[in-house]
Short mmCIF file of C-alpha atoms in Angstrom, two decimals:
data_model
loop_
_atom_site.label_atom_id
_atom_site.label_comp_id
_atom_site.label_asym_id
_atom_site.label_seq_id
_atom_site.Cartn_x
_atom_site.Cartn_y
_atom_site.Cartn_z
CA MET A 1 18.56 -19.59 30.71
CA THR A 2 22.29 -19.38 29.42
CA ASP A 3 24.80 -18.27 31.83
CA SER A 4 25.52 -14.85 31.04
CA SER A 5 28.72 -14.12 33.27
CA THR A 6 30.45 -17.06 31.28
CA SER A 7 29.17 -17.64 28.62
CA CYS A 8 26.92 -15.49 25.47
CA PRO A 9 23.43 -15.25 25.53
CA ALA A 10 21.33 -16.57 23.32
CA ASP A 11 19.30 -14.12 21.20
CA GLU A 12 15.91 -14.54 22.81
CA ILE A 13 17.68 -13.15 25.91
CA ILE A 14 19.55 -10.04 23.57
CA LEU A 15 16.48 -9.43 22.66
CA ALA A 16 14.81 -9.42 26.10
CA HIS A 17 17.69 -7.51 27.13
CA VAL A 18 16.80 -4.78 25.11
CA GLU A 19 12.79 -4.83 25.17
CA GLY A 20 13.35 -4.44 28.92
CA GLY A 21 11.67 -8.00 30.04
CA LEU A 22 14.04 -9.87 31.43
CA SER A 23 13.64 -10.72 35.32
CA PRO A 24 16.02 -8.30 37.68
CA GLU A 25 18.52 -11.30 38.37
CA GLN A 26 18.68 -12.05 34.21
CA GLN A 27 19.23 -8.64 33.79
CA ALA A 28 22.07 -8.29 36.01
CA LEU A 29 24.12 -11.52 34.75
CA THR A 30 23.44 -10.14 31.18
CA GLU A 31 24.72 -6.74 31.37
CA ALA A 32 28.42 -8.27 33.93
CA HIS A 33 28.58 -9.89 30.73
CA LEU A 34 28.06 -7.61 28.19
CA ARG A 35 30.74 -4.93 29.65
CA ALA A 36 32.97 -8.38 29.17
CA CYS A 37 31.90 -9.12 25.61
CA GLY A 38 32.22 -6.78 22.92
CA PRO A 39 30.75 -9.16 20.29
CA CYS A 40 27.52 -9.62 22.12
CA ARG A 41 27.02 -5.26 22.73
CA LYS A 42 27.12 -5.54 18.74
CA ARG A 43 24.42 -8.05 18.88
CA VAL A 44 22.41 -5.65 21.52
CA GLU A 45 23.10 -3.03 18.03
CA GLU A 46 21.53 -5.28 16.78
CA ALA A 47 18.68 -6.25 18.71
CA GLU A 48 17.66 -2.05 18.94
CA ASN A 49 17.00 -2.58 14.78
CA LEU A 50 15.25 -4.89 14.94
CA THR A 51 13.40 -3.35 17.77
CA ARG A 52 12.76 -0.19 15.43
CA VAL A 53 11.80 -2.87 12.96
CA SER A 54 9.41 -4.10 14.76
CA LYS A 55 8.02 -0.49 15.92
CA LEU A 56 7.58 0.48 12.46
CA LEU A 57 5.34 -2.66 11.59
CA SER A 58 3.24 -2.16 14.21
CA GLN A 59 3.03 1.95 13.69
CA SER A 60 2.34 1.06 10.43
CA LYS A 61 -0.10 -1.03 10.62
CA LEU A 62 -3.72 -0.25 8.90
CA ASN A 63 -7.11 -1.97 9.94
CA GLN A 64 -9.03 -4.03 8.15
CA ARG A 65 -11.76 -1.57 6.39
CA ASP A 66 -9.10 0.06 5.03
CA VAL A 67 -6.91 -3.11 4.07
CA GLU A 68 -10.38 -4.57 2.07
CA ARG A 69 -10.30 -0.80 0.46
CA ILE A 70 -6.59 -0.73 -0.69
CA ASP A 71 -6.95 -4.01 -1.90
CA ARG A 72 -10.27 -3.05 -3.95
CA CYS A 73 -7.98 -0.67 -5.42
CA VAL A 74 -5.39 -3.54 -6.14
CA GLN A 75 -7.56 -4.94 -7.91
CA SER A 76 -9.27 -3.21 -9.84
CA THR A 77 -5.26 -1.91 -11.23
CA LEU A 78 -4.33 -5.05 -11.78
CA ASP A 79 -7.57 -5.80 -13.63
CA GLU A 80 -6.87 -1.76 -16.15
CA VAL A 81 -3.56 -3.56 -16.44
CA ARG A 82 -4.60 -6.79 -17.74
CA ARG A 83 -7.34 -5.35 -20.23
CA THR A 84 -3.98 -2.60 -21.55
CA THR A 85 -2.25 -5.82 -22.23
CA THR A 86 -5.14 -6.98 -24.47
CA LYS A 87 -6.26 -4.19 -25.73
CA PRO A 88 -5.80 -4.32 -29.82
CA ARG A 89 -2.84 -1.51 -30.73
CA ASP A 90 -3.52 1.30 -32.82
CA MET B 1 13.15 16.89 -1.11
CA LYS B 2 15.83 14.82 0.33
CA SER B 3 18.00 12.23 -2.21
CA GLY B 4 17.32 9.56 -1.33
CA PRO B 5 18.09 5.69 -3.08
CA GLU B 6 16.00 6.16 -7.30
CA THR B 7 14.23 3.90 -8.73
CA SER B 8 16.52 1.10 -10.86
CA PRO B 9 15.52 1.75 -14.26
CA THR B 10 15.20 -2.28 -15.04
CA PHE B 11 12.70 -2.29 -12.25
CA LEU B 12 11.09 0.91 -14.19
CA ASP B 13 11.43 -0.65 -17.87
CA HIS B 14 9.36 -4.06 -16.21
CA LEU B 15 6.43 -1.38 -15.66
CA ARG B 16 6.55 0.29 -18.63
CA ASP B 17 5.38 -3.78 -19.90
CA PRO B 18 2.01 -3.88 -18.86
CA SER B 19 2.11 -7.94 -19.84
CA ASN B 20 4.22 -7.70 -16.96
CA GLU B 21 2.17 -8.30 -14.03
CA ALA B 22 4.46 -9.56 -11.09
CA ALA B 23 6.37 -6.47 -11.39
CA TRP B 24 2.62 -4.04 -11.47
CA ARG B 25 1.38 -6.55 -8.35
CA ARG B 26 4.85 -5.38 -6.73
CA PHE B 27 4.37 -1.53 -7.79
CA VAL B 28 0.30 -0.91 -6.30
CA GLU B 29 1.05 -3.16 -3.26
CA LEU B 30 4.15 -0.77 -2.59
CA TYR B 31 2.43 2.02 -3.45
CA CYS B 32 -1.75 1.91 -2.80
CA PRO B 33 -1.78 1.52 1.40
CA ILE B 34 1.11 4.92 0.94
CA VAL B 35 -0.74 7.07 -0.95
CA TYR B 36 -4.35 5.83 0.41
CA ARG B 37 -2.43 7.34 3.98
CA LEU B 38 -1.30 10.05 2.79
CA ALA B 39 -5.02 11.39 1.17
CA LYS B 40 -6.08 10.05 5.22
CA ARG B 41 -3.23 12.27 6.17
CA LYS B 42 -4.45 15.61 3.80
CA GLY B 43 -7.94 15.17 6.17
CA LEU B 44 -9.70 12.94 3.42
CA ASP B 45 -12.23 10.45 4.90
CA ARG B 46 -12.19 6.83 3.74
CA ASP B 47 -14.35 6.98 0.48
CA ALA B 48 -12.52 9.75 -0.79
CA ALA B 49 -9.11 8.09 -0.11
CA GLU B 50 -10.29 5.51 -1.90
CA ILE B 51 -11.59 7.42 -5.53
CA VAL B 52 -7.95 9.14 -4.88
CA VAL B 53 -6.35 6.11 -4.63
CA GLN B 54 -8.50 4.49 -8.15
CA GLU B 55 -7.41 7.89 -9.60
CA PHE B 56 -3.99 7.64 -9.08
CA CYS B 57 -3.96 3.82 -10.16
CA VAL B 58 -5.35 5.36 -13.62
CA ARG B 59 -2.59 7.68 -13.86
CA MET B 60 0.22 5.13 -13.15
CA VAL B 61 -1.20 2.75 -15.37
CA ARG B 62 -1.83 5.58 -18.63
CA TYR B 63 1.63 7.73 -17.45
CA LEU B 64 4.41 4.65 -17.26
CA GLN B 65 3.88 2.59 -20.45
CA GLU B 66 4.97 5.90 -22.21
CA PHE B 67 7.73 7.12 -18.81
CA GLN B 68 11.08 8.09 -19.94
CA TYR B 69 13.26 8.22 -16.62
CA ASP B 70 15.06 11.39 -16.79
CA ARG B 71 18.18 11.79 -14.34
CA GLU B 72 18.11 15.39 -14.33
CA ARG B 73 14.23 15.98 -14.19
CA GLY B 74 14.12 14.49 -11.27
CA ARG B 75 12.90 11.08 -9.48
CA PHE B 76 10.60 8.48 -9.96
CA ARG B 77 10.12 8.61 -6.32
CA GLY B 78 9.03 12.10 -6.41
CA TRP B 79 7.55 12.16 -9.06
CA ILE B 80 4.72 9.30 -7.66
CA ARG B 81 4.97 10.93 -5.04
CA LYS B 82 3.76 14.09 -6.60
CA VAL B 83 1.13 12.42 -8.48
CA ALA B 84 -0.01 11.48 -5.44
CA THR B 85 -0.41 14.82 -3.88
CA HIS B 86 -1.93 16.12 -7.41
CA GLU B 87 -4.61 13.68 -7.49
CA ILE B 88 -5.51 14.85 -3.57
CA PHE B 89 -5.78 18.30 -4.44
CA ARG B 90 -7.67 17.81 -7.59
CA TYR B 91 -10.34 15.69 -5.07
CA TRP B 92 -10.86 18.82 -3.03
CA ARG B 93 -11.14 20.74 -6.20
CA LYS B 94 -13.79 18.60 -7.24
CA GLN B 95 -15.63 18.17 -4.31
CA SER B 96 -15.29 21.81 -2.65
CA ALA B 97 -14.93 24.72 -5.76
CA GLY B 98 -10.90 24.96 -5.29
CA LYS B 99 -10.41 24.54 -1.82
CA PRO B 100 -7.36 24.73 -0.40
CA LYS B 101 -5.49 25.21 -3.86
CA SER B 102 -3.12 23.06 -4.90
CA THR B 103 0.19 24.75 -7.26
CA VAL B 104 1.43 21.02 -8.09
CA SER B 105 2.29 20.77 -11.62
CA ILE B 106 2.73 17.16 -11.84
CA ASP B 107 5.24 18.30 -15.21
CA GLY B 108 7.64 19.21 -12.98
CA ASP B 109 7.35 23.40 -14.12
CA ASN B 110 5.58 24.43 -11.19
CA ASP B 111 6.11 22.38 -8.58
CA ILE B 112 5.29 22.39 -5.18
CA VAL B 113 8.30 21.98 -2.04
CA PRO B 114 7.32 19.31 0.54
CA ASP B 115 8.22 20.61 4.32
CA GLU B 116 10.73 18.43 5.44
CA GLY B 117 8.34 16.65 7.95
CA GLU B 118 6.35 15.91 4.73
CA ASP B 119 9.51 14.36 3.15
CA ASN B 120 10.34 12.12 6.96
CA TRP B 121 6.42 11.09 5.86
CA TRP B 122 6.84 9.33 2.76
CA GLU B 123 9.99 7.90 3.14
CA GLY B 124 9.44 6.53 6.50
CA SER B 125 6.62 5.42 5.23
CA GLU B 126 8.18 3.63 1.90
CA ILE B 127 10.28 1.65 4.47
CA ALA B 128 7.62 0.58 6.21
CA ARG B 129 5.75 -1.13 3.56
CA LEU B 130 8.84 -2.76 2.44
CA LEU B 131 8.80 -3.98 5.80
CA GLN B 132 5.15 -5.06 5.76
CA LEU B 133 5.50 -6.93 2.26
CA ALA B 134 8.70 -8.57 3.57
CA LEU B 135 6.83 -10.02 6.13
CA ASP B 136 3.71 -10.77 3.71
CA ASP B 137 7.15 -13.23 2.25
CA VAL B 138 7.74 -14.43 5.51
CA LYS B 139 4.95 -15.86 6.34
CA GLY B 140 5.01 -18.69 3.78
CA GLN B 141 8.42 -19.56 5.06
CA VAL B 142 8.06 -20.30 8.94
CA SER B 143 5.36 -22.16 11.18
CA THR B 144 1.59 -21.11 11.37
CA ARG B 145 2.50 -20.93 15.36
CA ASP B 146 5.41 -18.92 14.40
CA TYR B 147 3.60 -16.57 12.77
CA GLU B 148 0.74 -15.74 14.55
CA VAL B 149 3.00 -15.60 17.98
CA PHE B 150 4.81 -12.96 15.65
CA ARG B 151 1.29 -11.14 14.20
CA LYS B 152 -0.20 -11.13 18.21
CA LEU B 153 2.51 -9.47 19.67
CA VAL B 154 4.16 -7.03 17.02
CA LEU B 155 1.00 -6.45 14.72
CA ASP B 156 -1.98 -6.88 17.76
CA SER B 157 0.96 -5.33 20.56
CA GLN B 158 -0.31 -8.26 22.84
CA THR B 159 2.60 -8.62 25.38
CA VAL B 160 5.25 -11.22 25.78
CA ASP B 161 3.19 -12.81 28.88
CA ALA B 162 -0.46 -12.70 27.41
CA VAL B 163 1.02 -14.12 23.76
CA SER B 164 2.88 -16.74 26.33
CA LEU B 165 0.24 -18.15 28.37
CA GLU B 166 -2.28 -18.18 25.16
CA PHE B 167 0.55 -20.67 23.27
CA GLY B 168 1.68 -22.29 26.28
CA ILE B 169 5.47 -21.71 25.48
CA THR B 170 8.18 -19.84 28.04
CA PRO B 171 8.77 -15.79 27.78
CA ASN B 172 12.78 -16.75 25.95
CA HIS B 173 10.71 -18.69 23.45
CA ILE B 174 8.68 -15.66 21.96
CA TYR B 175 11.20 -13.75 22.59
CA GLY B 176 12.84 -16.07 20.17
CA ILE B 177 10.47 -16.12 18.07
CA LYS B 178 10.23 -12.09 17.29
CA PHE B 179 14.46 -12.16 17.41
CA ARG B 180 14.48 -15.06 14.44
CA LEU B 181 11.13 -13.73 12.17
CA LEU B 182 12.55 -9.95 12.28
CA ARG B 183 15.97 -10.76 11.22
CA MET B 184 14.27 -12.47 8.21
CA ILE B 185 11.86 -9.60 7.51
CA ARG B 186 14.62 -7.24 7.91
CA GLU B 187 17.05 -9.67 5.13
CA GLN B 188 13.89 -10.00 2.80
CA ALA B 189 13.41 -6.33 3.01
CA HIS B 190 16.80 -5.33 1.97
CA ARG B 191 16.47 -7.41 -0.87
CA LEU B 192 13.26 -5.82 -2.50
CA ARG B 193 14.55 -2.67 -1.97
CA GLU B 194 17.55 -3.84 -3.71
CA GLU B 195 14.78 -4.90 -6.06
CA TRP B 196 12.97 -1.36 -6.48
CA TYR B 197 16.42 0.81 -6.45
CA ASP B 198 19.81 2.04 -7.18
CA ARG B 199 22.21 1.04 -5.05
#
């Protein structure tokens, strides 16, 4: 574990801090570091942004049955595009 | 409709060429899931949603080869959404003799005015889809274990402790993998966005 009171915490600590995954002691050390370190506060903003990316990915996940149907549509469209390519032009 | 970024004219040129399978694959992989989810959001079941997506794709193949981009008449992305909405209403009309009625015209003379909520939904769906495509791209650039850790954590919503136990790695390591992959996905999504849209 990085000593957050003296040196900048690693990326995983910053993300764990944002997601509430640190122990109370780790959290206190990280917060103390962040109060004194502007660049790390910027890193927290980035981690918050990444957490939003994570939520979007999680919320927009389709179930397997839907994925199979969509894959069929993708495949049949690509087949249609190929047929268009090989069709002789008038 | 919101004025977000517009589709790159270069990408539209690629789509006008049916032999450009890579561009077409990108296009259908981006929009098929969005149209499918829109159809379900509008109350269609899975079978109906699949039919709508197929009809949407057939129209796209037909229209895009002759599509002339005209900035004055509206955005290409807005037009795609209009075609998708039109297909959903067309399906309803066929199935239930006209309920509910659509005022949609894909020629742009009789446009519907989408509500703000739907604007946000469509924009959000495009962003989410770009992220999913970016994840597919990133999958090949990381180890199988790291991808599986990420999948279970983010896509299957498992807890850090559960994933940590399953893979025998520390929670810090799990957060490290998550941070690294999310950053890669976000950067790849930016690249895809630049490929697709004008900056």
